[in-house]
Amino acid sequence: MPVSLSNSKLIYEALKECDIRLVSALPETWLVHLIRSAEDDPEMILVRLAKEEEGVGISAGAHFAGVKSAMLMQNHGFLASINGIVSFAHLYKIPLLMLISYRGSFGERDPWQTQGGNVTEPLLRALGIPYFFLDALETVKKRIRQAQTLAESSLQPVGLLLMRDLMWEE
Amino acid sequence: MLRLDCLRSVYSELESCLVITIMGAVAAELHSLGHRPNFFYLQHAMGLASSTGLGLALCLPEQHVIVFDGDGSLLMNLGGLSTMARYRPKKLVHVVFDNESLLSVGGFPTATSTGTDLAGIARAAGIPRVIAVSSVKSFKDTVTEAMNSNELTTIIAKVEAKGPSAYLTDLSLLENRFQFRRHIQSLKR
């Protein structure tokens, strides 16, 4: 499976450098190494979800507890989280650092991912969620730090789209 | 059994807990008994009160956390029961007021009115202690035991579909949210 191990490790290191101590996740192909890193890290609280929207509540609880958290999800998981994002994170000004694998975009071979790819960015914009791309290893650490900084200062959800060029090697 | 009487019966014990409620009647009734800075009312996002309690409990394992959930909200996040059961924080108490109704939108019956058994679902999800209660006395005793049990407990309390005359309180959502977080941070010092 050509998911980039080294780039996944780099993303994980960047999360650690931001003092992220809780990660919620629902597995998807591009996220496997990230989730394994969290699993192998005794300092990290890994919460495996049944559905991504739960992660909004988990992260809100972590924020109340003074713990920085991140959410790992596929873009379809982002779609499944929208009510939680709007009626909890936006309504109550909860910072969320959302790492969203951008399936269904250029280069996608799985037909079932393609419709979600079409609507991911329009939905982020419609919701007023600031987002940026993680597409090159040189900028990974800086962008994760900047996204986390903005989520905390603005008390709102912020999206980082994990791109094929970074996550996939073939 | 009235939900308000249940809440009143444990009100004094809530002082030492972090309390999360769902929206609607549960929030309004707890607030009517007297707001405290350790109460957070999730006035939307149905289903996520239990997830919020789980997040808090995982980050603050020494702290008692109690969630006041409802049948309508829990039915929207049944998967969350499996997540709670998976991590089973020892000091989390999950109370579900089951009035078999979506009361605040006009009393439409939920599936618990036609036989869906939330206690059975919670047990099958793997929640280690699940107790169903039907009197105020047993409610109070069960909550107290659950707080001392050192084991994740879900309590299903069948209550009447009666609520307060109004749902709005004078506490703004953001005021509540910032006060709640500040309270938790003050506990750490």
Tab-separated table of C-alpha atoms in Angstrom:
chain	number	residue	atom	x	y	z
A	1	MET	CA	0.000	0.000	0.000
A	2	PRO	CA	1.819	3.112	-1.179
A	3	VAL	CA	0.710	5.462	1.575
A	4	SER	CA	3.778	7.552	2.404
A	5	LEU	CA	5.200	6.386	5.724
A	6	SER	CA	7.824	9.119	5.929
A	7	ASN	CA	5.391	11.934	5.193
A	8	SER	CA	2.864	10.495	7.630
A	9	LYS	CA	5.589	10.471	10.293
A	10	LEU	CA	6.381	14.086	9.502
A	11	ILE	CA	2.735	15.070	9.960
A	12	TYR	CA	2.625	13.195	13.250
A	13	GLU	CA	5.806	14.899	14.475
A	14	ALA	CA	4.285	18.263	13.602
A	15	LEU	CA	1.185	17.452	15.662
A	16	LYS	CA	3.408	16.527	18.598
A	17	GLU	CA	5.340	19.774	18.259
A	18	CYS	CA	2.006	21.611	18.544
A	19	ASP	CA	1.433	19.843	21.877
A	20	ILE	CA	-1.481	17.795	20.514
A	21	ARG	CA	-2.258	15.236	23.217
A	22	LEU	CA	-5.500	13.721	21.939
A	23	VAL	CA	-6.322	12.479	18.452
A	24	SER	CA	-9.696	11.192	17.343
A	25	ALA	CA	-9.776	9.099	14.212
A	26	LEU	CA	-11.779	6.936	11.946
A	27	PRO	CA	-9.542	4.811	9.734
A	28	GLU	CA	-9.185	5.422	6.049
A	29	THR	CA	-6.407	4.297	3.729
A	30	TRP	CA	-4.399	7.520	3.701
A	31	LEU	CA	-4.522	7.805	7.484
A	32	VAL	CA	-3.214	4.359	8.451
A	33	HIS	CA	0.326	5.391	9.366
A	34	LEU	CA	-0.870	8.448	11.256
A	35	ILE	CA	-3.267	6.355	13.301
A	36	ARG	CA	-0.583	3.736	13.990
A	37	SER	CA	1.779	6.473	15.165
A	38	ALA	CA	-0.859	7.664	17.624
A	39	GLU	CA	-1.494	4.089	18.723
A	40	ASP	CA	2.212	3.486	19.400
A	41	ASP	CA	2.661	6.742	21.320
A	42	PRO	CA	2.081	6.317	25.063
A	43	GLU	CA	1.726	10.081	25.484
A	44	MET	CA	-1.156	10.294	23.009
A	45	ILE	CA	-4.814	9.646	23.793
A	46	LEU	CA	-6.192	7.969	20.655
A	47	VAL	CA	-9.980	7.800	20.389
A	48	ARG	CA	-11.223	5.488	17.657
A	49	LEU	CA	-14.662	6.643	16.620
A	50	ALA	CA	-17.712	4.929	15.212
A	51	LYS	CA	-18.595	8.082	13.262
A	52	GLU	CA	-16.576	11.234	12.724
A	53	GLU	CA	-19.122	13.629	14.216
A	54	GLU	CA	-18.384	12.177	17.658
A	55	GLY	CA	-14.928	13.707	17.282
A	56	VAL	CA	-16.415	17.203	17.552
A	57	GLY	CA	-17.743	16.380	21.014
A	58	ILE	CA	-14.530	14.624	22.025
A	59	SER	CA	-12.444	17.613	20.947
A	60	ALA	CA	-14.787	20.016	22.722
A	61	GLY	CA	-14.398	18.002	25.917
A	62	ALA	CA	-10.641	18.047	25.472
A	63	HIS	CA	-10.698	21.810	24.954
A	64	PHE	CA	-12.694	22.306	28.144
A	65	ALA	CA	-10.106	20.140	29.888
A	66	GLY	CA	-7.293	22.308	28.526
A	67	VAL	CA	-5.962	19.609	26.193
A	68	LYS	CA	-5.103	20.318	22.571
A	69	SER	CA	-6.545	17.810	20.127
A	70	ALA	CA	-6.700	16.961	16.442
A	71	MET	CA	-9.248	15.109	14.317
A	72	LEU	CA	-8.157	12.694	11.594
A	73	MET	CA	-10.830	12.009	9.021
A	74	GLN	CA	-11.580	11.485	5.389
A	75	ASN	CA	-13.465	14.204	3.530
A	76	HIS	CA	-16.582	12.016	3.698
A	77	GLY	CA	-16.126	12.010	7.460
A	78	PHE	CA	-16.046	15.783	7.340
A	79	LEU	CA	-19.372	15.647	5.478
A	80	ALA	CA	-20.729	13.384	8.222
A	81	SER	CA	-19.616	15.884	10.909
A	82	ILE	CA	-21.226	19.029	9.597
A	83	ASN	CA	-24.077	19.362	12.086
A	84	GLY	CA	-21.625	18.924	14.955
A	85	ILE	CA	-19.306	21.503	13.445
A	86	VAL	CA	-22.095	24.060	12.971
A	87	SER	CA	-24.214	23.482	16.055
A	88	PHE	CA	-21.388	22.839	18.490
A	89	ALA	CA	-18.000	24.068	17.282
A	90	HIS	CA	-19.276	27.199	15.560
A	91	LEU	CA	-22.120	27.873	17.974
A	92	TYR	CA	-19.905	27.571	21.053
A	93	LYS	CA	-16.609	28.757	19.549
A	94	ILE	CA	-14.673	25.515	19.954
A	95	PRO	CA	-11.260	25.223	18.269
A	96	LEU	CA	-10.969	22.156	16.034
A	97	LEU	CA	-7.869	21.125	14.128
A	98	MET	CA	-9.259	18.940	11.347
A	99	LEU	CA	-6.867	16.931	9.180
A	100	ILE	CA	-8.988	15.832	6.252
A	101	SER	CA	-7.766	13.428	3.595
A	102	TYR	CA	-8.861	14.837	0.267
A	103	ARG	CA	-10.120	11.791	-1.571
A	104	GLY	CA	-11.869	12.013	-4.914
A	105	SER	CA	-9.680	14.722	-6.342
A	106	PHE	CA	-7.233	14.614	-9.284
A	107	GLY	CA	-5.682	11.163	-9.646
A	108	GLU	CA	-8.470	9.338	-7.793
A	109	ARG	CA	-9.093	5.844	-9.146
A	110	ASP	CA	-11.894	4.780	-6.767
A	111	PRO	CA	-15.181	5.855	-8.340
A	112	TRP	CA	-16.932	5.900	-4.960
A	113	GLN	CA	-14.710	8.693	-3.685
A	114	THR	CA	-15.254	11.108	-6.528
A	115	GLN	CA	-18.501	12.821	-5.556
A	116	GLY	CA	-17.156	13.752	-2.122
A	117	GLY	CA	-14.086	15.179	-3.807
A	118	ASN	CA	-16.257	17.549	-5.802
A	119	VAL	CA	-17.976	19.104	-2.806
A	120	THR	CA	-15.254	19.233	-0.156
A	121	GLU	CA	-13.901	22.715	-0.829
A	122	PRO	CA	-17.268	24.293	-1.697
A	123	LEU	CA	-18.595	23.039	1.637
A	124	LEU	CA	-15.593	24.291	3.599
A	125	ARG	CA	-16.102	27.702	1.999
A	126	ALA	CA	-19.864	27.669	2.571
A	127	LEU	CA	-19.265	26.939	6.244
A	128	GLY	CA	-16.691	29.719	6.502
A	129	ILE	CA	-14.011	27.281	7.638
A	130	PRO	CA	-10.473	28.496	6.945
A	131	TYR	CA	-8.510	25.772	5.185
A	132	PHE	CA	-5.200	25.137	3.505
A	133	PHE	CA	-3.442	22.252	1.760
A	134	LEU	CA	-0.803	19.863	2.996
A	135	ASP	CA	0.781	18.917	-0.288
A	136	ALA	CA	4.563	19.157	0.098
A	137	LEU	CA	6.876	17.928	2.825
A	138	GLU	CA	8.777	21.241	3.069
A	139	THR	CA	5.685	23.088	4.288
A	140	VAL	CA	4.011	20.403	6.414
A	141	LYS	CA	5.335	21.480	9.805
A	142	LYS	CA	4.823	25.165	9.266
A	143	ARG	CA	1.245	24.796	7.990
A	144	ILE	CA	0.195	22.485	10.792
A	145	ARG	CA	1.606	24.908	13.335
A	146	GLN	CA	-0.119	27.825	11.639
A	147	ALA	CA	-3.443	25.976	11.445
A	148	GLN	CA	-3.266	25.050	15.117
A	149	THR	CA	-2.381	28.622	16.046
A	150	LEU	CA	-5.365	29.978	14.114
A	151	ALA	CA	-7.782	27.405	15.566
A	152	GLU	CA	-6.736	28.398	19.106
A	153	SER	CA	-6.697	32.159	18.559
A	154	SER	CA	-9.970	32.289	16.617
A	155	LEU	CA	-11.709	29.532	18.607
A	156	GLN	CA	-13.102	27.891	15.496
A	157	PRO	CA	-12.667	24.832	13.277
A	158	VAL	CA	-9.746	24.979	10.852
A	159	GLY	CA	-9.171	22.486	8.041
A	160	LEU	CA	-5.965	21.039	6.606
A	161	LEU	CA	-6.545	19.058	3.439
A	162	LEU	CA	-4.174	16.110	3.123
A	163	MET	CA	-3.360	15.913	-0.582
A	164	ARG	CA	-2.482	12.958	-2.796
A	165	ASP	CA	0.964	14.422	-3.627
A	166	LEU	CA	1.919	14.225	0.037
A	167	MET	CA	0.106	11.077	1.162
A	168	TRP	CA	0.491	8.693	-1.754
A	169	GLU	CA	3.677	7.312	-3.333
A	170	GLU	CA	3.482	5.664	-6.718
B	1	MET	CA	-41.348	9.710	37.685
B	2	LEU	CA	-40.541	13.287	36.771
B	3	ARG	CA	-37.131	14.248	35.432
B	4	LEU	CA	-37.152	17.396	37.528
B	5	ASP	CA	-37.559	15.340	40.719
B	6	CYS	CA	-34.677	13.096	39.635
B	7	LEU	CA	-32.429	16.091	39.018
B	8	ARG	CA	-33.444	17.637	42.329
B	9	SER	CA	-32.627	14.408	44.168
B	10	VAL	CA	-28.976	14.465	43.038
B	11	TYR	CA	-28.491	18.223	42.747
B	12	SER	CA	-26.328	18.555	45.853
B	13	GLU	CA	-24.041	15.748	44.666
B	14	LEU	CA	-23.400	17.462	41.358
B	15	GLU	CA	-21.279	20.074	43.078
B	16	SER	CA	-18.144	17.940	42.839
B	17	CYS	CA	-18.725	16.796	39.225
B	18	LEU	CA	-18.408	18.236	35.766
B	19	VAL	CA	-21.927	18.128	34.378
B	20	ILE	CA	-22.935	18.074	30.707
B	21	THR	CA	-26.586	18.186	29.666
B	22	ILE	CA	-28.395	17.901	26.369
B	23	MET	CA	-30.631	20.682	25.075
B	24	GLY	CA	-34.254	21.360	25.840
B	25	ALA	CA	-36.044	20.252	28.968
B	26	VAL	CA	-32.995	18.713	30.657
B	27	ALA	CA	-30.999	21.918	30.348
B	28	ALA	CA	-33.892	24.155	31.388
B	29	GLU	CA	-34.784	22.044	34.407
B	30	LEU	CA	-31.251	21.698	35.726
B	31	HIS	CA	-30.770	25.439	35.233
B	32	SER	CA	-34.029	26.104	37.110
B	33	LEU	CA	-32.628	24.331	40.169
B	34	GLY	CA	-29.736	26.782	40.220
B	35	HIS	CA	-26.912	27.209	37.749
B	36	ARG	CA	-23.368	26.416	38.800
B	37	PRO	CA	-20.115	27.039	36.935
B	38	ASN	CA	-19.500	23.297	36.612
B	39	PHE	CA	-22.650	22.817	34.474
B	40	PHE	CA	-22.436	22.909	30.676
B	41	TYR	CA	-25.661	22.838	28.674
B	42	LEU	CA	-25.156	21.671	25.089
B	43	GLN	CA	-28.059	23.552	23.534
B	44	HIS	CA	-27.827	21.860	20.142
B	45	ALA	CA	-25.712	19.216	18.380
B	46	MET	CA	-27.999	16.414	19.503
B	47	GLY	CA	-26.067	13.262	20.317
B	48	LEU	CA	-22.784	14.901	21.208
B	49	ALA	CA	-23.290	15.468	24.944
B	50	SER	CA	-22.101	11.931	25.635
B	51	SER	CA	-19.092	12.388	23.326
B	52	THR	CA	-18.221	15.629	25.126
B	53	GLY	CA	-18.374	13.840	28.467
B	54	LEU	CA	-16.130	11.126	27.067
B	55	GLY	CA	-13.573	13.660	25.841
B	56	LEU	CA	-13.554	15.375	29.233
B	57	ALA	CA	-13.283	12.110	31.132
B	58	LEU	CA	-10.409	10.831	29.003
B	59	CYS	CA	-8.457	14.048	29.511
B	60	LEU	CA	-9.258	14.384	33.228
B	61	PRO	CA	-9.371	10.786	34.488
B	62	GLU	CA	-9.477	11.778	38.178
B	63	GLN	CA	-12.481	14.025	37.741
B	64	HIS	CA	-16.093	12.844	38.106
B	65	VAL	CA	-18.033	13.620	34.939
B	66	ILE	CA	-21.784	13.159	34.619
B	67	VAL	CA	-23.759	13.443	31.382
B	68	PHE	CA	-27.516	13.964	31.383
B	69	ASP	CA	-28.595	12.544	28.038
B	70	GLY	CA	-32.026	11.779	26.579
B	71	ASP	CA	-33.587	9.102	24.415
B	72	GLY	CA	-33.877	11.347	21.344
B	73	SER	CA	-30.253	12.473	21.603
B	74	LEU	CA	-28.862	9.031	22.345
B	75	LEU	CA	-30.727	7.530	19.398
B	76	MET	CA	-28.883	10.033	17.190
B	77	ASN	CA	-25.498	8.773	18.364
B	78	LEU	CA	-25.816	5.101	19.226
B	79	GLY	CA	-22.323	4.564	17.858
B	80	GLY	CA	-21.097	6.853	20.628
B	81	LEU	CA	-22.152	4.181	23.135
B	82	SER	CA	-19.694	1.782	21.519
B	83	THR	CA	-16.955	4.422	21.718
B	84	MET	CA	-17.676	5.073	25.405
B	85	ALA	CA	-17.690	1.330	26.063
B	86	ARG	CA	-14.384	0.940	24.257
B	87	TYR	CA	-12.553	3.444	26.465
B	88	ARG	CA	-14.817	3.132	29.543
B	89	PRO	CA	-13.455	5.960	31.698
B	90	LYS	CA	-13.924	4.960	35.320
B	91	LYS	CA	-15.409	8.205	36.587
B	92	LEU	CA	-17.925	8.859	33.833
B	93	VAL	CA	-21.599	8.465	34.648
B	94	HIS	CA	-24.006	8.544	31.719
B	95	VAL	CA	-27.620	9.200	32.679
B	96	VAL	CA	-30.302	8.857	30.013
B	97	PHE	CA	-33.719	10.333	30.726
B	98	ASP	CA	-36.016	8.279	28.532
B	99	ASN	CA	-39.393	9.987	28.146
B	100	GLU	CA	-40.080	8.114	24.884
B	101	SER	CA	-40.592	11.468	23.243
B	102	LEU	CA	-39.034	14.374	21.389
B	103	LEU	CA	-40.682	16.604	23.935
B	104	SER	CA	-39.355	20.037	23.111
B	105	VAL	CA	-40.526	19.883	19.496
B	106	GLY	CA	-44.060	18.846	20.358
B	107	GLY	CA	-43.882	15.442	21.963
B	108	PHE	CA	-43.454	13.176	18.958
B	109	PRO	CA	-42.809	9.609	20.105
B	110	THR	CA	-39.302	8.142	19.711
B	111	ALA	CA	-38.577	4.489	18.995
B	112	THR	CA	-38.294	3.759	22.726
B	113	SER	CA	-42.097	4.186	22.781
B	114	THR	CA	-42.460	1.211	20.457
B	115	GLY	CA	-40.032	-1.136	22.172
B	116	THR	CA	-36.453	-0.009	21.528
B	117	ASP	CA	-34.609	-0.842	24.725
B	118	LEU	CA	-31.799	1.610	25.433
B	119	ALA	CA	-30.548	-0.363	28.441
B	120	GLY	CA	-30.280	-3.440	26.253
B	121	ILE	CA	-28.467	-1.463	23.565
B	122	ALA	CA	-26.033	-0.018	26.116
B	123	ARG	CA	-25.308	-3.478	27.551
B	124	ALA	CA	-24.804	-4.955	24.115
B	125	ALA	CA	-22.508	-2.062	23.210
B	126	GLY	CA	-20.264	-3.128	26.064
B	127	ILE	CA	-20.976	-0.511	28.744
B	128	PRO	CA	-19.763	-2.347	31.869
B	129	ARG	CA	-22.558	-1.209	34.228
B	130	VAL	CA	-26.052	-0.512	32.923
B	131	ILE	CA	-28.933	0.048	35.317
B	132	ALA	CA	-32.549	0.920	34.568
B	133	VAL	CA	-34.474	2.806	37.255
B	134	SER	CA	-38.077	3.855	37.636
B	135	SER	CA	-38.342	5.639	40.981
B	136	VAL	CA	-36.737	8.824	42.271
B	137	LYS	CA	-35.300	6.993	45.272
B	138	SER	CA	-33.655	4.331	43.106
B	139	PHE	CA	-32.457	7.052	40.719
B	140	LYS	CA	-30.682	8.901	43.514
B	141	ASP	CA	-29.202	5.708	44.968
B	142	THR	CA	-28.061	4.476	41.564
B	143	VAL	CA	-26.391	7.765	40.642
B	144	THR	CA	-24.607	7.857	44.002
B	145	GLU	CA	-23.441	4.258	43.609
B	146	ALA	CA	-22.318	4.912	40.056
B	147	MET	CA	-20.200	7.857	41.200
B	148	ASN	CA	-18.489	5.620	43.732
B	149	SER	CA	-18.297	2.514	41.561
B	150	ASN	CA	-15.145	3.420	39.658
B	151	GLU	CA	-16.705	1.941	36.538
B	152	LEU	CA	-18.406	3.516	33.552
B	153	THR	CA	-22.150	3.363	34.203
B	154	THR	CA	-25.131	4.101	31.999
B	155	ILE	CA	-28.374	4.708	33.886
B	156	ILE	CA	-31.624	4.580	31.962
B	157	ALA	CA	-34.336	6.490	33.825
B	158	LYS	CA	-37.854	6.206	32.437
B	159	VAL	CA	-39.555	9.555	33.037
B	160	GLU	CA	-42.821	11.184	32.107
B	161	ALA	CA	-42.964	13.290	28.964
B	162	LYS	CA	-43.458	16.490	30.917
B	163	GLY	CA	-41.174	19.472	30.780
B	164	PRO	CA	-40.875	23.086	31.804
B	165	SER	CA	-43.107	25.794	30.374
B	166	ALA	CA	-40.141	27.547	28.760
B	167	TYR	CA	-36.774	26.409	27.460
B	168	LEU	CA	-34.891	29.690	27.182
B	169	THR	CA	-32.740	30.680	30.119
B	170	ASP	CA	-30.962	33.942	30.833
B	171	LEU	CA	-27.557	32.297	30.438
B	172	SER	CA	-26.025	32.905	27.026
B	173	LEU	CA	-24.421	29.935	25.335
B	174	LEU	CA	-20.988	31.522	25.153
B	175	GLU	CA	-21.094	32.790	28.720
B	176	ASN	CA	-21.826	29.237	29.839
B	177	ARG	CA	-19.071	27.785	27.662
B	178	PHE	CA	-16.338	30.179	28.828
B	179	GLN	CA	-17.382	29.946	32.457
B	180	PHE	CA	-17.334	26.144	32.294
B	181	ARG	CA	-13.843	25.999	30.822
B	182	ARG	CA	-12.526	28.585	33.265
B	183	HIS	CA	-13.985	26.592	36.133
B	184	ILE	CA	-12.166	23.461	34.973
B	185	GLN	CA	-8.893	25.318	34.605
B	186	SER	CA	-9.304	26.695	38.137
B	187	LEU	CA	-9.571	23.121	39.464
B	188	LYS	CA	-6.089	22.413	38.165
B	189	ARG	CA	-4.458	25.145	40.174
